[in-house]
CSV table of C-alpha atoms in Angstrom, one decimal:
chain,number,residue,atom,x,y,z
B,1,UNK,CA,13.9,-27.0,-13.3
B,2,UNK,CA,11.8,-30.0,-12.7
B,3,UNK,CA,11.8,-29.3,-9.1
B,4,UNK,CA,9.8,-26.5,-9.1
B,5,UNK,CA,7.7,-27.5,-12.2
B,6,UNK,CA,6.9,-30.8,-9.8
B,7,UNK,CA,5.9,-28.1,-7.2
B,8,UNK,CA,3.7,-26.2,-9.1
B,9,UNK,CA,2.0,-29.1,-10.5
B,10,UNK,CA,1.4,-30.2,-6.6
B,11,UNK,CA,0.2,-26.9,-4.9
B,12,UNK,CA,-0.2,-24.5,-7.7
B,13,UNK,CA,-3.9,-23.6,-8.9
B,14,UNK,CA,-5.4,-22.3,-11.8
B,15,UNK,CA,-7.7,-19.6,-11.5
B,16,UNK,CA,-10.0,-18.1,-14.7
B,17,UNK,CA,-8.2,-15.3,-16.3
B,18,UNK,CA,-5.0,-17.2,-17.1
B,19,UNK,CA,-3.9,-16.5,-13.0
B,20,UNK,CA,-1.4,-19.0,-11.4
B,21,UNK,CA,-1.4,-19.0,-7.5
B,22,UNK,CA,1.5,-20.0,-5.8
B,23,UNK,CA,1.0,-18.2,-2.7
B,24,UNK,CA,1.6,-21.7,-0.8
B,25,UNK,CA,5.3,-21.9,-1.8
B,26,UNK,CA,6.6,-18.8,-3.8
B,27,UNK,CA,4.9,-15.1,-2.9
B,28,UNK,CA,2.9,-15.3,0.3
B,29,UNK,CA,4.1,-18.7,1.8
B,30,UNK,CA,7.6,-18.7,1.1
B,31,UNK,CA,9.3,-22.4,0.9
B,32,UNK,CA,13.3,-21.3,1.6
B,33,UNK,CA,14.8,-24.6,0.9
B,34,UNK,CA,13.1,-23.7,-2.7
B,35,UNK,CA,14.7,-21.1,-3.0
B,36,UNK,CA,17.9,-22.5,-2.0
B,37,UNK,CA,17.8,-24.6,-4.7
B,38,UNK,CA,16.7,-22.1,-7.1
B,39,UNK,CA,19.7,-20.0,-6.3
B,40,UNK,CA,22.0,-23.0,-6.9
B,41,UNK,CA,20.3,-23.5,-10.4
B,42,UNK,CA,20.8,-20.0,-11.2
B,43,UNK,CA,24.1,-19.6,-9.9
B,44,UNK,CA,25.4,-22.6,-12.3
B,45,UNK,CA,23.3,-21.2,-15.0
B,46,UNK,CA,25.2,-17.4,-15.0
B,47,UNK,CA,28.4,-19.0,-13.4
B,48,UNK,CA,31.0,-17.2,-16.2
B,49,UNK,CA,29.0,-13.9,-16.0
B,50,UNK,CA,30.3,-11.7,-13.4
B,51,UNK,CA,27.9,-10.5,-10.8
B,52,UNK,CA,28.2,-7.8,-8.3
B,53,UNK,CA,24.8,-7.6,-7.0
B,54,UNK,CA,20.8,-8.2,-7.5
B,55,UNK,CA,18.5,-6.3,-8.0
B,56,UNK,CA,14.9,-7.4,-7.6
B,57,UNK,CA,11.6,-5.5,-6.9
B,58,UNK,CA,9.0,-5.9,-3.7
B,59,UNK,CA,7.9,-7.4,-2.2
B,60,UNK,CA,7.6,-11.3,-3.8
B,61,UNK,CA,10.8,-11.1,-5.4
B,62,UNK,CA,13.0,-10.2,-2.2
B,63,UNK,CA,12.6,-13.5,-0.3
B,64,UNK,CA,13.7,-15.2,-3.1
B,65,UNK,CA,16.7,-12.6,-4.2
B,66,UNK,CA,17.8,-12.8,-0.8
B,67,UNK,CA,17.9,-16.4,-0.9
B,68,UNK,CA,19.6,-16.7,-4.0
B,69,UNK,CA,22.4,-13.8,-3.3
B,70,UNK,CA,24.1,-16.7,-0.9
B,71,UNK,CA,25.0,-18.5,-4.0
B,72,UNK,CA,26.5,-15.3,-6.0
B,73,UNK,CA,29.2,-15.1,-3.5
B,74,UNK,CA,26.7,-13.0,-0.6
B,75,UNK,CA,26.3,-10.4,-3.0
B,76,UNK,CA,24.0,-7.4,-1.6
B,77,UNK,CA,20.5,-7.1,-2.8
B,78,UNK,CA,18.9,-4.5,-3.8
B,79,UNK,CA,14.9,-4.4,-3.7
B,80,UNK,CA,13.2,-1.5,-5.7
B,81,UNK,CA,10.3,0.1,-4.2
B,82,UNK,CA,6.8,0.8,-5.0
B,83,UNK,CA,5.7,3.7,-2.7
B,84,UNK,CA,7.1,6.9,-1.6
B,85,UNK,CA,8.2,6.8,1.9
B,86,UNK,CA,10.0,8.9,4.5
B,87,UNK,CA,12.4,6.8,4.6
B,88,UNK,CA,13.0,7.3,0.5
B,89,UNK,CA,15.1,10.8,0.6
B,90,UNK,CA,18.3,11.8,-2.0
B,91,UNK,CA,18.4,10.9,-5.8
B,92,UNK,CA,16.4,8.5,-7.1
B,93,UNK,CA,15.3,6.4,-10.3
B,94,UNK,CA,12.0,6.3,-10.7
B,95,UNK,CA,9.8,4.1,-13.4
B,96,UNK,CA,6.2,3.8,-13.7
B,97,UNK,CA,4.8,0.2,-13.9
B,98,UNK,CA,1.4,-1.1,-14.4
B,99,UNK,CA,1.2,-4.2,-11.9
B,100,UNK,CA,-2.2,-6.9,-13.2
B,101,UNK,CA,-2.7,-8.5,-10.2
B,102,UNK,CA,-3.2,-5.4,-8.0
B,103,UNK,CA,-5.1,-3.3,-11.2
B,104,UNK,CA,-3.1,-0.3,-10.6
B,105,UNK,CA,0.1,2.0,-11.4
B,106,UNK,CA,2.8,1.7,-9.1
B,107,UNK,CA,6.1,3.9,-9.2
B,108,UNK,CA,9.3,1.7,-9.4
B,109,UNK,CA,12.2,3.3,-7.2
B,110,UNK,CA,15.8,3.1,-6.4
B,111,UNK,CA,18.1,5.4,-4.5
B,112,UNK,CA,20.6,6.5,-7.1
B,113,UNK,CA,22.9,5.5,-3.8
B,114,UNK,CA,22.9,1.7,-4.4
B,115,UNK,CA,23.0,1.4,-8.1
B,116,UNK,CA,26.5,2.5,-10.2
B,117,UNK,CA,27.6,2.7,-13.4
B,118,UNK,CA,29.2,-0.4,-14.5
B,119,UNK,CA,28.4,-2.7,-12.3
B,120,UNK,CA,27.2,-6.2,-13.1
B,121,UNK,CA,23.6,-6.7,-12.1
B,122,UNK,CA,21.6,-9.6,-12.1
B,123,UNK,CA,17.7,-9.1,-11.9
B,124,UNK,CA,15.3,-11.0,-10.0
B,125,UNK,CA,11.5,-11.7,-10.0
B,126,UNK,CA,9.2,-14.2,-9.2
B,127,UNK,CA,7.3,-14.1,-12.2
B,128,UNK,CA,7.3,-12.9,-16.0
B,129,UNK,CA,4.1,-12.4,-17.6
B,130,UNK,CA,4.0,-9.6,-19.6
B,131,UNK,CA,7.3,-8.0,-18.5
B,132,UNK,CA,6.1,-4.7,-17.3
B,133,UNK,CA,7.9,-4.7,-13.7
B,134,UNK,CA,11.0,-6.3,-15.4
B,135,UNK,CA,10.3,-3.4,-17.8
B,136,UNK,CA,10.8,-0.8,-15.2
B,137,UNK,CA,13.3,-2.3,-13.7
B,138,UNK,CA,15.5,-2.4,-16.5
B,139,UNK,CA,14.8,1.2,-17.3
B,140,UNK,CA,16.1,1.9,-13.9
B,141,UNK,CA,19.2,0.0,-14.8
B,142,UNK,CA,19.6,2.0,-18.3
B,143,UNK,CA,19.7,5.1,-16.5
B,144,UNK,CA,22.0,4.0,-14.0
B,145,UNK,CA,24.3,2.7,-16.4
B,146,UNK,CA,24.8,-1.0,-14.6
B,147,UNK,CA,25.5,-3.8,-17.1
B,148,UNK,CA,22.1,-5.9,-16.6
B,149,UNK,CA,24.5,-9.6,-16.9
B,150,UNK,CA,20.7,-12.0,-16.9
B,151,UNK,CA,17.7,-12.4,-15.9
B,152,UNK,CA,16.7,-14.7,-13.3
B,153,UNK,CA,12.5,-15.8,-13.2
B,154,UNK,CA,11.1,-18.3,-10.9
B,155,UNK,CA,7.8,-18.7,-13.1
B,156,UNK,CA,7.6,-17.5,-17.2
B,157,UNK,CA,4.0,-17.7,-18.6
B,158,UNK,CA,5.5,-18.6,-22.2
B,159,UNK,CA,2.1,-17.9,-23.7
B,160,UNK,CA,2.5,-14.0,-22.8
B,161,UNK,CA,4.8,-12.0,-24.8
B,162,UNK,CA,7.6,-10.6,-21.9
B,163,UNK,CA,10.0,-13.4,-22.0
B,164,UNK,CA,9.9,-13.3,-26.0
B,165,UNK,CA,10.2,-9.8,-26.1
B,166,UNK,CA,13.3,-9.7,-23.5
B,167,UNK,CA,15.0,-12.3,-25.5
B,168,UNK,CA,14.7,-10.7,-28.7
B,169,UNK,CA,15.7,-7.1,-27.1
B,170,UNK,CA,19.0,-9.1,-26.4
B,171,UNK,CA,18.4,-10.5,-22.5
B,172,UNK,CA,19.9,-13.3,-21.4
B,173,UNK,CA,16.4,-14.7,-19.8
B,174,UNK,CA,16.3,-18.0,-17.4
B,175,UNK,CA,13.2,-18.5,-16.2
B,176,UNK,CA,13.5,-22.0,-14.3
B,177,UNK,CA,10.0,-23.0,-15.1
B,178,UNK,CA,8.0,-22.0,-18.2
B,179,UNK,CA,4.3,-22.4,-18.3
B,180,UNK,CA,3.4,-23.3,-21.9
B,181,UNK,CA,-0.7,-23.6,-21.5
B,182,UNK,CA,-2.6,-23.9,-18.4
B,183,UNK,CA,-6.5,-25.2,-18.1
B,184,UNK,CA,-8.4,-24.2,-15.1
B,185,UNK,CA,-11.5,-26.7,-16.2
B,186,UNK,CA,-9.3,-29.7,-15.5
B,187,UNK,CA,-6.8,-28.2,-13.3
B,188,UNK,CA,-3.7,-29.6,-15.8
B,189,UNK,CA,-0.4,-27.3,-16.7
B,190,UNK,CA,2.3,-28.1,-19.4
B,191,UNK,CA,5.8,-27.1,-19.6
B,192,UNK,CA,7.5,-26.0,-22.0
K,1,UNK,CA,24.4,-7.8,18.7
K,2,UNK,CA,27.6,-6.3,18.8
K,3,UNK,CA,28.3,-6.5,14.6
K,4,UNK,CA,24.4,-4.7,14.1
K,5,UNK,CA,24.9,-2.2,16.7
K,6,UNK,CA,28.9,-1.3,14.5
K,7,UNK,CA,26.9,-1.6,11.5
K,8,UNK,CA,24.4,0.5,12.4
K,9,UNK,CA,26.9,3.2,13.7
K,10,UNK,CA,29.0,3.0,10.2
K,11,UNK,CA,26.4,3.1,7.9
K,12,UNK,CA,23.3,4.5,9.4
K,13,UNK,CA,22.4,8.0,9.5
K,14,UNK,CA,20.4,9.8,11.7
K,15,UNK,CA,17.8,11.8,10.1
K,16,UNK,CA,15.2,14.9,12.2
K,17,UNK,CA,11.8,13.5,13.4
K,18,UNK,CA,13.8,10.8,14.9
K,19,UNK,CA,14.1,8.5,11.7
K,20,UNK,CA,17.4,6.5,11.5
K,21,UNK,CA,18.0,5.5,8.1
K,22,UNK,CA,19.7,2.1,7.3
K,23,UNK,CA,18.7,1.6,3.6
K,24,UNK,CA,22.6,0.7,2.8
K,25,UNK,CA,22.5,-2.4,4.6
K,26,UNK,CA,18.7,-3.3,6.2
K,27,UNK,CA,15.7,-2.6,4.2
K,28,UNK,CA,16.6,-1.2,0.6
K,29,UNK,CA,20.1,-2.5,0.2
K,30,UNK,CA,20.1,-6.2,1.9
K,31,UNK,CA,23.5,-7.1,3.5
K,32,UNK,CA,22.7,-11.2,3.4
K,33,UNK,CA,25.7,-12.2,5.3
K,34,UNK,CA,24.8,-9.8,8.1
K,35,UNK,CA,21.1,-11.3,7.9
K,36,UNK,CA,22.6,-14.5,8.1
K,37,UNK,CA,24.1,-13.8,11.0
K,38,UNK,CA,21.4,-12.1,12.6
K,39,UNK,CA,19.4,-15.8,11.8
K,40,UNK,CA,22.2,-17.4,14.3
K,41,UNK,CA,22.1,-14.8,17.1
K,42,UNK,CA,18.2,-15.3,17.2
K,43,UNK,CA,18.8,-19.5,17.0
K,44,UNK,CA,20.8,-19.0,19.9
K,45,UNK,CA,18.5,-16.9,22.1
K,46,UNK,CA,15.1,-19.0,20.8
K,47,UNK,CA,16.7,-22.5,21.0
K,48,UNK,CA,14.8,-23.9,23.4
K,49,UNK,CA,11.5,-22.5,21.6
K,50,UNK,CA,9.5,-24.9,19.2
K,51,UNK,CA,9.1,-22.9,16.2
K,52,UNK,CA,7.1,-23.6,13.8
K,53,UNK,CA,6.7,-21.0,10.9
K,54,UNK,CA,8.4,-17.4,11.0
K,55,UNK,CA,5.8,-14.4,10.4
K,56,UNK,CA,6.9,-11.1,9.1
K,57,UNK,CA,4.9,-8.3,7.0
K,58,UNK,CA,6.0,-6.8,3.4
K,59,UNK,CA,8.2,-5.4,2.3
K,60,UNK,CA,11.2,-4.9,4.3
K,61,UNK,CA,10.9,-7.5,6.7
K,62,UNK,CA,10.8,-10.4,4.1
K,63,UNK,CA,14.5,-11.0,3.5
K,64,UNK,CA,15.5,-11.0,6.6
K,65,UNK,CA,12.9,-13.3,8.1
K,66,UNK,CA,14.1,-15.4,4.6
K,67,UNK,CA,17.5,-15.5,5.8
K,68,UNK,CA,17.1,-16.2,9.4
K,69,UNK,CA,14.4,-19.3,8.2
K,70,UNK,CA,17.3,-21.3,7.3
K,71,UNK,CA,18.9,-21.2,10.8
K,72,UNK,CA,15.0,-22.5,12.4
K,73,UNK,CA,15.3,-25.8,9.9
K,74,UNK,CA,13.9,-24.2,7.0
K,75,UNK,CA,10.7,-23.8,8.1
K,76,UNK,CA,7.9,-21.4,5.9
K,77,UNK,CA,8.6,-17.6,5.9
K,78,UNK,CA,4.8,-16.5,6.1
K,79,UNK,CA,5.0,-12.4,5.2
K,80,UNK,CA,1.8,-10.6,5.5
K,81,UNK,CA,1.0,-8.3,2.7
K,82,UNK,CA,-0.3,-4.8,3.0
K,83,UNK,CA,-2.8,-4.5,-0.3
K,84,UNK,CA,-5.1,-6.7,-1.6
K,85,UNK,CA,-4.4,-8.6,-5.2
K,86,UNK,CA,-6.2,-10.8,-7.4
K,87,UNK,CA,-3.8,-13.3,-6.3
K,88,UNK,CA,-5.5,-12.9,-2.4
K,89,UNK,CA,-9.0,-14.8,-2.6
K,90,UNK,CA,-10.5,-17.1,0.1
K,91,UNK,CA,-10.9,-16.6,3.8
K,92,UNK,CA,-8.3,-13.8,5.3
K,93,UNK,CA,-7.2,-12.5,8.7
K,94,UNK,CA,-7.2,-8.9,7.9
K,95,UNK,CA,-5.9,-6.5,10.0
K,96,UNK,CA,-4.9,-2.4,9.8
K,97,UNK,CA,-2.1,-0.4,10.7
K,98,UNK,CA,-1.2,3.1,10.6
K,99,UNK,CA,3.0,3.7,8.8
K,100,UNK,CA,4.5,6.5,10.5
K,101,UNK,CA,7.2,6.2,6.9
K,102,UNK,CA,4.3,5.8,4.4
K,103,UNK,CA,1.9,8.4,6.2
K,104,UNK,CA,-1.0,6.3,5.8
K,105,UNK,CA,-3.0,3.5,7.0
K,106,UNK,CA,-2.5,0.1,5.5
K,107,UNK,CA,-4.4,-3.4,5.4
K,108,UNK,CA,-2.6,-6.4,6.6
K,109,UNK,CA,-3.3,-9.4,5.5
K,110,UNK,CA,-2.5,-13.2,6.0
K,111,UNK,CA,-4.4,-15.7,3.9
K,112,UNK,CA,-6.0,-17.8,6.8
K,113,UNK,CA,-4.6,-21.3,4.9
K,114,UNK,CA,-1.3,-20.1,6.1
K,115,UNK,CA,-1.4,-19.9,9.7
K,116,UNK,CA,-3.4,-22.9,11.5
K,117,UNK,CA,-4.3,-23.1,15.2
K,118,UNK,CA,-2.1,-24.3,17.5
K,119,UNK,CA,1.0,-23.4,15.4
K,120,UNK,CA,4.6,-22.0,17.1
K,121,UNK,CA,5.0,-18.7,15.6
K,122,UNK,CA,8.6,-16.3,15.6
K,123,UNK,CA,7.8,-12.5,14.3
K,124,UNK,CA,10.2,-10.8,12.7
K,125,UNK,CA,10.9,-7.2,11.9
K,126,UNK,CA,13.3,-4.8,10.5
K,127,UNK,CA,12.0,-2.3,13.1
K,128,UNK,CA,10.0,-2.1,15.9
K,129,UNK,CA,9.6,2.2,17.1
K,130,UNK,CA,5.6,2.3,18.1
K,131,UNK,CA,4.9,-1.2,17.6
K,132,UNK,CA,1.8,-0.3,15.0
K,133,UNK,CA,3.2,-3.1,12.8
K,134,UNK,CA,3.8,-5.5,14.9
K,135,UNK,CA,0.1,-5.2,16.8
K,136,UNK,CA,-0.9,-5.9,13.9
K,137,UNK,CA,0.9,-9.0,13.5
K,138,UNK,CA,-0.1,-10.1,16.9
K,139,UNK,CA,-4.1,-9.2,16.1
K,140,UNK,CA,-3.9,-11.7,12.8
K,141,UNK,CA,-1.7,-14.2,15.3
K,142,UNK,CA,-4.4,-14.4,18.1
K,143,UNK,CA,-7.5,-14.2,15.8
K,144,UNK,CA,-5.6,-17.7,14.0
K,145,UNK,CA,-5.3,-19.3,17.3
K,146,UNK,CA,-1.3,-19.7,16.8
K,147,UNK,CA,1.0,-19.8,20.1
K,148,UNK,CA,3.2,-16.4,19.3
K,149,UNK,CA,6.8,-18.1,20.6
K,150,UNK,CA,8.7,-14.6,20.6
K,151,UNK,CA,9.7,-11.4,18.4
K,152,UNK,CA,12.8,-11.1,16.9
K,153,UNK,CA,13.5,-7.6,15.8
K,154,UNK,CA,16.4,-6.1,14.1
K,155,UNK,CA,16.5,-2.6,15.3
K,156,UNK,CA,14.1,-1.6,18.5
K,157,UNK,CA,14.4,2.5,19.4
K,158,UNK,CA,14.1,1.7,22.7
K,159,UNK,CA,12.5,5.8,23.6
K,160,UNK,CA,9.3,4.5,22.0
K,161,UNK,CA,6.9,2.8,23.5
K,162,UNK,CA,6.5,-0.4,21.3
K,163,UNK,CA,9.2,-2.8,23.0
K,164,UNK,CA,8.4,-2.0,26.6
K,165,UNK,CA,4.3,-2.3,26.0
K,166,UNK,CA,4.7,-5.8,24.2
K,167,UNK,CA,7.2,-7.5,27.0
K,168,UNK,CA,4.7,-5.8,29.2
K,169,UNK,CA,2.1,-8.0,27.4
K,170,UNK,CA,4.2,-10.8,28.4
K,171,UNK,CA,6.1,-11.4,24.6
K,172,UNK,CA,9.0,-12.6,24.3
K,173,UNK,CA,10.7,-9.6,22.5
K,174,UNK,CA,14.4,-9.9,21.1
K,175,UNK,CA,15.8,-7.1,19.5
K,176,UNK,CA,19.5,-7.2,18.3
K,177,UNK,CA,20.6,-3.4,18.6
K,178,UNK,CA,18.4,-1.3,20.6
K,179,UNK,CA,18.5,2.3,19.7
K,180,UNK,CA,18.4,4.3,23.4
K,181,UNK,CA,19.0,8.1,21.9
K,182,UNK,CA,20.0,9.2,18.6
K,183,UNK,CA,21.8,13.1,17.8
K,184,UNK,CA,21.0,14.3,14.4
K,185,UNK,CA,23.3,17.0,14.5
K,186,UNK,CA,26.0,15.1,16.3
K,187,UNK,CA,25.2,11.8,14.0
K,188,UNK,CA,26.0,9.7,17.1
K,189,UNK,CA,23.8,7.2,18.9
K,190,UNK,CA,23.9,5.6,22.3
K,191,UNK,CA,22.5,1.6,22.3
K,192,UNK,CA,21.1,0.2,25.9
């Protein structure tokens, strides 16, 4: 999607450590309109699968889930937790994830409430590096027994092995921009 | 708002300890129509304010204040995180809060490049019971130096003390449904 490739060539920045901060449009900062347009590109891409809802994971990929549910027909979304809560009671799923950018485990959870077998479920995120929260997401969706119909990514680092690794497992992956190298010496990016 | 209020009556439930639970349709499942709608009603109410940016705080707040962005002319969804990340660096407004439904005290955190002085500012929250949260907000806000132009919140329970001490600050507080008493072993609720 050239639009948001154009974006992320203007405010993105390249940190050491092959990071890629988009905190000015996508995961702190959120630019609506962006993902306006984002939903509209995914909801021609997946437009003969049948989807009944979305299922994304906090807190970056919600903004842009809820956003792009307006194009699936309004669609509810559904946002998988990382914390225990008091407000989490009932059956739940439950995955472990290992998240990079916060150096920790986090639990993934959904109340067995808003998931059910056979529904059509397209998943969210914001990014896909090395496919760990997508990972847990879809073990969540294994267990519930939903039909995961694609998988929707704002940003793919190509040069890390979760988007391969999805596709070859079977996943119908569109990421709408995939980074292909990045150099934080001279600040440049290339698509792939 | 007359459609929150029914909403909340038909698929909350009321919970001991005073916790109303609305994960079908608010913070855990997200009804985007009904967000959307909310985004009008608040239009309405804050036409005549200039608003600039919308501020809300992770996780559940996020795709409502994406939603309801759309009917303020698209303008940037700003949510305040409550961890720091490798993806956080530079100058911060850091604040802390206690969660009554985490049980613990969190960070919160704005990234000082998104908020600038002088800026219109519209909060937004799922919930507003104590008001912990949102003083939170409000501390990051006035330390920024950005003109707080009101507070849109979803659900207010009106027999805590956070709505009445922040319009006694002189805010601008709007909640859609206010929550006057709840009866967990009735399941009803009164609104004011």
């Amino acid at each position: 999607m050239k639009l948001l490739e154009d974006r992320i060539r203007q405010d993105g920045t390249i940190k050491p450590g092959n990071v890629l901060k988009v905190d000015q449009f996508l995961n702190h900062q959120c630019d609506v309109a962006l993902f306006d347009q984002m939903g509209a590109e995914w909801a021609t891409i997946f437009a003969c699968k049948p989807i009944d809802k979305i299922l994304t994971i906090e807190a970056s990929g919600i903004g842009i889930a809820c956003c792009v549910a307006r194009h699936f027909g309004d669609v509810p979304v559904v946002f998988a937790k990382k914390s225990q809560s008091i407000n989490l009671d009932g059956d739940q799923y439950v995955s472990k994830i290992y998240s990079y950018t916060k150096q920790r485990e986090f639990p993934v959870i959904v109340s067995k409430r808003f998931l059910t077998a056979g529904e059509h479920v397209l998943l969210i995120d914001d990014f896909l590096a090395n496919g760990k929260a997508m990972n847990g997401l879809i073990e969540i969706c294994k267990e519930a027994g939903v039909v995961i119909e694609g998988i929707g990514i704002a940003i793919e680092k190509g040069f890390q092995e979760g988007g391969r690794e999805l596709r070859a497992a079977g996943y119908d992956v569109q990421s709408l921009a995939i980074v292909k190298s990045m150099d934080p010496d001279q600040g440049t990016i290339e698509f792939a």
